[in-house]
Coordinates of C-alpha atoms in Angstrom, one line a residue:
M1 CA -14.0 38.7 -11.8
I2 CA -11.7 35.8 -12.6
R3 CA -8.5 35.3 -10.7
K4 CA -5.9 32.6 -11.4
I5 CA -4.0 31.0 -8.5
L6 CA -1.3 28.5 -9.3
T7 CA -2.1 25.7 -6.9
A8 CA -5.0 24.6 -4.8
A9 CA -2.9 24.7 -1.7
L10 CA -2.7 28.5 -2.1
V11 CA -6.5 28.6 -2.2
A12 CA -6.7 27.0 1.2
G13 CA -4.8 29.9 2.7
V14 CA -5.7 32.8 0.5
V15 CA -9.5 32.2 0.1
F16 CA -10.6 30.2 3.1
G17 CA -8.1 30.7 5.9
M18 CA -9.5 27.5 7.5
G19 CA -7.0 24.9 6.5
W20 CA -9.3 23.4 3.9
A21 CA -7.5 21.5 1.2
L22 CA -9.6 21.9 -2.0
G23 CA -11.7 18.8 -2.6
G24 CA -9.3 16.7 -0.6
S25 CA -8.0 14.7 -3.5
S26 CA -4.4 14.6 -4.8
E27 CA -5.8 15.2 -8.3
A28 CA -7.5 18.4 -7.2
Q29 CA -4.3 19.6 -5.4
T30 CA -2.2 19.4 -8.6
K31 CA -4.6 21.3 -10.9
P32 CA -4.3 25.0 -11.5
T33 CA -7.0 26.8 -9.7
V34 CA -9.2 29.7 -10.8
V35 CA -11.2 31.9 -8.4
L36 CA -14.5 33.2 -9.7
E37 CA -16.1 36.2 -7.9
G38 CA -18.4 39.1 -8.5
T39 CA -19.8 39.8 -12.0
I40 CA -18.7 37.8 -15.0
N41 CA -20.0 38.3 -18.5
K42 CA -18.9 35.1 -20.3
V43 CA -16.6 32.3 -19.2
K44 CA -15.8 28.7 -20.2
L45 CA -14.9 26.3 -17.4
K46 CA -12.6 23.3 -18.3
K47 CA -12.1 20.0 -16.8
G48 CA -8.3 20.5 -16.3
K49 CA -8.7 23.2 -13.7
N50 CA -10.3 23.8 -10.3
Y51 CA -12.8 26.6 -10.0
V52 CA -13.6 28.2 -6.7
L53 CA -16.6 30.5 -6.1
V54 CA -16.0 33.3 -3.7
G55 CA -19.0 35.4 -2.5
G56 CA -21.9 35.9 -4.9
V57 CA -21.0 35.2 -8.5
F58 CA -23.3 36.5 -11.2
I59 CA -23.1 35.3 -14.8
K60 CA -24.5 38.1 -17.0
K61 CA -24.2 36.5 -20.5
K62 CA -23.0 32.9 -20.8
L63 CA -21.4 30.2 -18.7
I64 CA -20.0 27.2 -20.6
I65 CA -18.9 24.1 -18.6
Q66 CA -17.1 21.1 -20.1
P67 CA -17.9 17.5 -19.0
G68 CA -16.2 16.4 -15.9
T69 CA -15.5 19.9 -14.5
Q70 CA -15.7 20.5 -10.8
I71 CA -16.7 23.9 -9.3
F72 CA -16.1 24.3 -5.6
G73 CA -18.2 26.6 -3.4
S74 CA -16.4 28.4 -0.5
L75 CA -18.2 29.5 2.6
G76 CA -20.9 32.1 1.8
S77 CA -20.6 31.7 -1.9
F78 CA -23.3 31.1 -4.5
L79 CA -23.6 31.1 -8.3
V80 CA -26.4 33.0 -10.2
I81 CA -27.3 32.6 -13.9
D82 CA -28.8 36.0 -14.1
K83 CA -31.6 37.4 -16.1
G84 CA -30.8 37.2 -19.8
A85 CA -27.9 34.9 -19.2
T86 CA -27.6 31.2 -20.2
I87 CA -25.7 28.1 -19.1
Q88 CA -24.3 25.4 -21.3
A89 CA -23.4 22.5 -19.0
L90 CA -23.3 19.3 -20.9
G91 CA -22.0 16.6 -18.6
T92 CA -22.2 12.9 -19.2
R93 CA -23.0 9.9 -16.9
E94 CA -19.3 9.1 -16.9
Q95 CA -18.2 12.7 -16.6
P96 CA -20.8 14.6 -14.7
I97 CA -20.4 18.3 -14.0
V98 CA -20.2 18.8 -10.2
F99 CA -20.9 21.8 -8.0
T100 CA -19.7 20.9 -4.6
S101 CA -18.3 22.1 -1.3
A102 CA -14.7 23.2 -1.1
A103 CA -14.3 21.2 2.1
P104 CA -12.3 17.9 1.8
A105 CA -14.1 14.6 1.3
G106 CA -15.5 13.3 4.5
R107 CA -15.9 16.8 5.9
K108 CA -18.5 18.2 3.5
R109 CA -21.7 19.3 5.2
R110 CA -25.1 20.8 4.3
G111 CA -24.9 24.5 3.8
D112 CA -21.1 24.7 3.1
W113 CA -22.0 27.1 0.3
G114 CA -25.0 28.8 -1.2
G115 CA -25.9 26.7 -4.3
L116 CA -26.9 27.3 -7.9
I117 CA -29.6 29.9 -8.7
F118 CA -31.3 30.9 -12.0
N119 CA -33.1 34.2 -12.5
G120 CA -35.4 34.5 -15.5
N121 CA -38.1 36.7 -17.1
A122 CA -41.0 34.2 -17.0
P123 CA -44.3 34.9 -15.2
I124 CA -44.5 34.9 -11.4
N125 CA -47.7 35.6 -9.4
V126 CA -46.5 38.5 -7.2
P127 CA -48.3 41.8 -7.7
T128 CA -45.6 43.5 -9.7
G129 CA -44.4 40.4 -11.6
I130 CA -40.9 41.0 -10.2
A131 CA -39.4 39.6 -7.0
T132 CA -36.1 39.7 -5.3
G133 CA -34.4 36.4 -4.5
E134 CA -33.4 35.5 -1.0
G135 CA -29.9 36.0 0.1
G136 CA -29.1 38.9 -2.3
T137 CA -29.4 36.6 -5.4
G138 CA -31.0 39.3 -7.5
Q139 CA -34.3 40.1 -9.2
Y140 CA -36.4 37.7 -11.2
G141 CA -39.7 37.6 -13.0
G142 CA -40.8 39.3 -16.2
G143 CA -42.9 42.1 -14.7
T144 CA -45.7 43.3 -17.0
N145 CA -44.1 41.7 -20.1
P146 CA -43.0 38.2 -19.0
N147 CA -41.6 35.6 -21.4
P148 CA -42.8 32.1 -20.5
S149 CA -40.8 30.4 -23.2
E150 CA -37.4 32.1 -22.4
S151 CA -34.4 29.8 -22.2
S152 CA -31.8 30.0 -19.5
G153 CA -29.7 27.4 -21.2
V154 CA -29.2 23.6 -21.1
M155 CA -28.0 21.2 -18.4
R156 CA -27.2 17.5 -18.6
F157 CA -25.8 15.3 -15.9
V158 CA -25.2 18.1 -13.4
R159 CA -24.9 17.5 -9.7
V160 CA -25.2 20.2 -7.1
E161 CA -24.3 19.2 -3.5
Y162 CA -23.9 20.7 0.0
G163 CA -25.3 24.1 -1.1
G164 CA -28.1 26.1 0.5
F165 CA -28.1 27.7 3.9
A166 CA -30.3 29.8 6.2
I167 CA -29.4 33.5 6.4
S168 CA -32.4 33.9 8.7
P169 CA -35.6 31.9 9.3
E170 CA -37.4 33.5 6.4
N171 CA -34.3 34.1 4.2
E172 CA -32.8 30.9 2.9
L173 CA -30.8 29.8 -0.1
N174 CA -31.7 26.4 -1.6
C175 CA -29.3 23.9 -3.2
I176 CA -30.9 24.6 -6.6
A177 CA -33.4 27.4 -7.2
F178 CA -35.2 28.3 -10.5
Q179 CA -36.6 31.8 -10.0
G180 CA -38.9 32.9 -12.8
V181 CA -37.3 30.6 -15.3
G182 CA -38.9 30.0 -18.7
G183 CA -39.9 26.8 -20.4
G184 CA -37.3 27.1 -23.1
T185 CA -34.7 26.0 -20.5
D186 CA -33.5 22.4 -21.2
I187 CA -32.9 20.4 -18.0
D188 CA -32.3 16.6 -18.0
F189 CA -30.4 14.5 -15.5
I190 CA -30.0 17.0 -12.6
S191 CA -29.2 16.1 -9.0
S192 CA -29.3 17.9 -5.7
S193 CA -27.5 16.1 -2.9
F194 CA -27.4 17.2 0.8
G195 CA -28.7 20.7 0.4
G196 CA -29.0 22.8 3.5
D197 CA -32.5 23.9 2.8
D198 CA -34.7 22.7 -0.1
G199 CA -33.2 20.4 -2.7
I200 CA -34.8 22.0 -5.8
E201 CA -37.3 24.9 -5.6
M202 CA -39.2 26.7 -8.3
F203 CA -40.3 30.3 -7.7
G204 CA -42.8 30.8 -10.4
G205 CA -41.9 30.4 -14.1
N206 CA -42.4 27.5 -16.5
V207 CA -39.1 25.6 -16.3
N208 CA -39.4 21.9 -17.1
M209 CA -37.1 19.0 -16.3
K210 CA -36.6 15.3 -16.6
H211 CA -34.6 12.8 -14.5
A212 CA -34.3 15.0 -11.4
A213 CA -32.9 13.4 -8.2
V214 CA -32.9 15.0 -4.7
V215 CA -31.0 13.2 -2.0
G216 CA -30.8 14.1 1.7
A217 CA -32.2 17.6 1.5
G218 CA -32.2 19.5 4.8
D219 CA -35.8 20.7 4.3
D220 CA -38.2 19.9 1.5
S221 CA -36.9 17.8 -1.4
F222 CA -38.9 19.4 -4.1
D223 CA -40.7 22.7 -3.6
W224 CA -42.7 25.2 -5.6
T225 CA -44.5 28.5 -5.2
F226 CA -45.3 31.8 -6.9
G227 CA -47.2 30.2 -9.8
W228 CA -44.9 27.6 -11.2
S229 CA -46.5 25.8 -14.1
G230 CA -43.7 23.6 -15.5
K231 CA -43.4 19.9 -16.2
V232 CA -41.4 17.1 -14.6
Q233 CA -41.0 13.5 -15.6
F234 CA -38.9 11.0 -13.6
L235 CA -38.5 12.6 -10.2
L236 CA -36.7 10.9 -7.2
A237 CA -36.5 12.1 -3.6
Q238 CA -34.7 10.1 -0.9
Q239 CA -34.6 11.7 2.5
R240 CA -32.5 11.5 5.7
G241 CA -34.5 11.6 8.9
D242 CA -31.9 13.7 10.8
E243 CA -33.0 16.9 8.9
A244 CA -35.8 16.9 6.4
D245 CA -39.5 17.9 6.0
A246 CA -41.7 17.1 3.0
G247 CA -40.9 15.1 -0.2
I248 CA -42.9 17.7 -2.1
E249 CA -44.1 21.0 -0.6
A250 CA -46.3 22.9 -3.0
D251 CA -47.7 26.4 -2.7
N252 CA -49.5 28.9 -5.0
N253 CA -48.8 32.1 -3.0
D254 CA -48.8 32.4 0.8
V255 CA -50.0 36.1 0.8
D256 CA -53.1 35.4 -1.3
N257 CA -53.8 31.7 -2.2
N258 CA -55.7 32.8 -5.3
F259 CA -53.0 35.0 -7.0
T260 CA -52.6 34.2 -10.7
P261 CA -51.1 32.7 -12.7
R262 CA -51.8 29.8 -10.3
S263 CA -49.2 27.2 -9.6
S264 CA -50.2 24.3 -11.8
P265 CA -47.4 21.9 -12.8
R266 CA -47.6 18.5 -14.4
I267 CA -45.6 15.8 -12.7
M268 CA -45.4 12.2 -13.9
N269 CA -43.4 9.2 -12.6
A270 CA -42.1 10.2 -9.2
T271 CA -40.6 8.1 -6.4
L272 CA -40.6 9.8 -3.0
V273 CA -38.8 7.9 -0.2
G274 CA -38.8 9.1 3.4
D275 CA -36.8 7.9 6.3
P276 CA -39.2 6.1 8.8
T277 CA -36.6 5.1 11.4
T278 CA -33.9 7.9 11.8
G279 CA -34.4 11.2 13.7
T280 CA -37.5 13.2 13.7
G281 CA -37.4 14.7 10.2
S282 CA -38.9 13.4 7.0
T283 CA -42.4 13.9 8.1
R284 CA -44.7 14.3 5.0
G285 CA -44.5 12.8 1.6
V286 CA -46.6 15.3 -0.4
L287 CA -48.0 18.5 1.0
L288 CA -50.2 20.5 -1.3
R289 CA -51.3 23.8 0.2
R290 CA -51.9 27.5 -0.2
G291 CA -54.0 27.2 -3.3
T292 CA -51.8 25.1 -5.6
A293 CA -53.3 23.3 -8.5
G294 CA -51.5 20.7 -10.6
E295 CA -51.7 17.2 -12.1
L296 CA -49.7 14.5 -10.3
R297 CA -49.6 11.1 -12.0
N298 CA -47.9 7.7 -11.4
F299 CA -46.3 8.3 -8.0
I300 CA -44.9 6.1 -5.3
V301 CA -44.8 7.7 -1.8
M302 CA -43.4 5.7 1.1
G303 CA -41.6 5.9 4.5
F304 CA -42.6 9.3 5.7
K305 CA -43.1 9.5 9.5
N306 CA -46.4 11.5 9.8
V307 CA -48.4 11.3 6.6
G308 CA -48.0 10.3 2.9
L309 CA -50.3 13.0 1.4
E310 CA -51.9 16.1 2.9
I311 CA -54.0 18.6 1.0
N312 CA -54.1 21.5 3.3
G313 CA -56.6 24.4 3.3
A314 CA -59.9 25.2 1.7
V315 CA -58.5 26.8 -1.4
S316 CA -56.3 23.8 -2.3
L317 CA -59.2 21.4 -1.5
A318 CA -61.3 23.4 -3.9
Q319 CA -58.7 22.9 -6.6
L320 CA -59.1 19.2 -6.1
E321 CA -62.9 19.4 -6.2
N322 CA -62.9 21.3 -9.5
N323 CA -60.3 19.0 -11.0
N324 CA -57.6 21.6 -11.3
L325 CA -55.6 19.5 -8.8
Q326 CA -55.5 15.9 -9.7
I327 CA -53.9 12.7 -8.1
R328 CA -54.0 9.9 -10.7
G329 CA -52.1 6.7 -10.3
A330 CA -50.3 6.5 -7.0
L331 CA -49.1 4.0 -4.4
F332 CA -48.8 5.0 -0.8
F333 CA -47.1 2.6 1.6
N334 CA -45.5 2.6 5.1
N335 CA -46.3 6.2 5.9
G336 CA -47.4 7.5 9.2
V337 CA -45.3 5.4 11.6
N338 CA -45.3 8.4 14.0
A339 CA -49.0 9.1 13.5
T340 CA -51.7 8.3 16.1
P341 CA -53.1 5.8 15.2
A342 CA -50.1 4.6 13.2
G343 CA -50.4 4.1 9.4
A344 CA -51.6 7.4 8.1
N345 CA -51.0 7.4 4.4
F346 CA -53.5 10.3 4.1
A347 CA -54.0 13.3 6.5
A348 CA -57.5 13.2 8.1
A349 CA -58.9 16.1 6.0
T350 CA -57.5 14.5 2.9
V351 CA -59.1 11.1 3.1
A352 CA -62.6 11.9 1.9
A353 CA -61.3 14.2 -0.8
I354 CA -59.0 11.5 -2.2
E355 CA -61.7 8.9 -2.0
A356 CA -64.0 11.2 -4.0
R357 CA -61.5 12.5 -6.5
G358 CA -58.4 10.4 -6.6
V359 CA -58.0 8.0 -9.6
K360 CA -56.2 4.7 -9.2
V361 CA -54.9 5.5 -5.7
F362 CA -53.6 2.5 -3.8
Q363 CA -52.3 1.6 -0.4
Q364 CA -49.9 -1.2 -1.2
D365 CA -46.3 -2.2 -0.9
P366 CA -44.6 -1.2 -4.2
L367 CA -41.9 -3.9 -3.6
L368 CA -38.9 -1.7 -4.4
A369 CA -35.6 -3.4 -4.3
D370 CA -33.8 -1.4 -1.5
P371 CA -35.1 2.1 -1.3
F372 CA -33.9 3.0 2.2
D373 CA -30.3 2.1 1.8
K374 CA -28.3 5.3 2.5
T375 CA -25.2 4.6 0.3
A376 CA -26.3 2.4 -2.6
P377 CA -30.1 2.4 -2.8
D378 CA -32.1 0.6 -5.5
F379 CA -35.5 2.1 -6.3
R380 CA -36.5 -0.3 -9.0
P381 CA -39.8 -2.3 -8.5
Q382 CA -39.3 -6.0 -8.3
A383 CA -41.2 -8.9 -9.8
G384 CA -44.8 -8.9 -8.6
S385 CA -44.8 -5.1 -7.8
P386 CA -48.1 -3.3 -8.3
A387 CA -46.1 -0.5 -9.7
L388 CA -45.4 -2.6 -12.8
V389 CA -49.0 -3.3 -13.5
A390 CA -49.8 -1.1 -16.5
A391 CA -53.5 -1.0 -15.5
N392 CA -52.5 0.8 -12.3
A393 CA -50.8 3.6 -14.2
E394 CA -52.3 6.7 -15.9
A395 CA -51.4 7.4 -19.5
P396 CA -49.2 10.4 -20.5
F397 CA -50.9 13.8 -20.8
V398 CA -52.9 14.1 -24.1
N399 CA -51.2 16.2 -26.8
D400 CA -48.2 17.0 -24.6
P401 CA -45.0 15.8 -26.4
F402 CA -42.8 16.6 -23.3
F403 CA -43.9 13.3 -21.7
V404 CA -42.7 9.9 -22.9
A405 CA -44.7 6.7 -22.4
A406 CA -43.8 5.1 -19.1
P407 CA -46.6 2.7 -18.1
Y408 CA -45.5 2.2 -14.5
L409 CA -45.7 3.9 -11.1
G410 CA -42.7 5.7 -9.9
A411 CA -39.5 7.1 -11.4
F412 CA -38.0 3.7 -12.4
D413 CA -39.0 0.6 -14.3
A414 CA -37.8 -2.9 -13.4
N415 CA -34.6 -2.6 -15.4
E416 CA -32.8 0.8 -15.5
D417 CA -31.6 2.9 -12.6
W418 CA -30.9 6.2 -14.3
T419 CA -29.1 7.6 -11.1
L420 CA -26.2 5.1 -11.3
G421 CA -22.7 6.6 -11.8
W422 CA -23.5 10.3 -11.3
V423 CA -25.8 10.8 -8.3
N424 CA -24.1 11.1 -4.8
Y425 CA -25.8 9.2 -2.0
V426 CA -22.9 9.2 0.5
F427 CA -23.1 12.1 3.0
G428 CA -19.8 13.9 3.5
N429 CA -18.2 12.8 0.2

């Protein structure tokens, strides 16, 4: 359902009843406002209007969003691109598309709304091939006839912030969730800022993405389970120690670690930055567990309190031993400040496995410009950085045109910061 309300001031009273002034800016206050709720077949969202989500909003056919458009999530709301539906959200660096909290600037918080969810018909490794998303977000997965190449649309320069909240300890919405989403989906320049649970999580499927940034997630920055086998190149995670867990948390399936199709993504050029000084969160850089496989290349992992890398459990360690799980080209630095003894870049059970199977794995300072700054960080490696030594990096995957040549470790070279102008690092805004 689509309801038009003449001014944003009316929305504060009619929709929220909390005195919230939509977005907090004078520009937002003067735009006509449209309320989106329930089931919507097809809609086009335009920059000249405010859009407010109320409750669960399900797109059944197509959602088109113009560059520079803002969509505001009210308390308890979420947006689902449902099975068979597509999104066309083509923002630009100068005019990103922003999904944000309806609270005013300075008062936005994690979990103000539920986030952006995609449901698809790609393979997932649950027994029936179909699962139900947490928080009443609908069914996903292709059942006995999955479509791994299905497209759920295209997104460019899209930022999702302050979404994701816990309904119960085992029932949580993430800031961005790809649930059984196919590899035909086109994702490039996507950002999750200050999500209340995980920043970006994949529940099976084959979805791929480039230039993905996760800032200040309340739990894990980047998470996968249920047989996800997509691809990612250029991944950034920067955590806040007040409320965070792993930079990457990776599972195959927690019920049976050997369910198939097995989680087996390819990830190349990632920078994972923890918070070694604030709070008690931001504990683990990369946690590979519950039977996940995968190929991880050209990583930087730094600043996590407990450990930089942990391969947990016999089934996951077996994936490393038979080369279905690979760590090739990685710098680990300044992890384990809370460990005993301090300085644990690798968990105890992981050390021997990495020494035996890791390729080009180093414990050195990557000499990033200013990775821990909370408002204007700079993740580019500086002159003399081992991350810029081409011999330390692994080549792109053979015969895989998705990946471009990037002969350095981490998500950034010495010159370009691809997050500038559209990623939000300032909590509350």
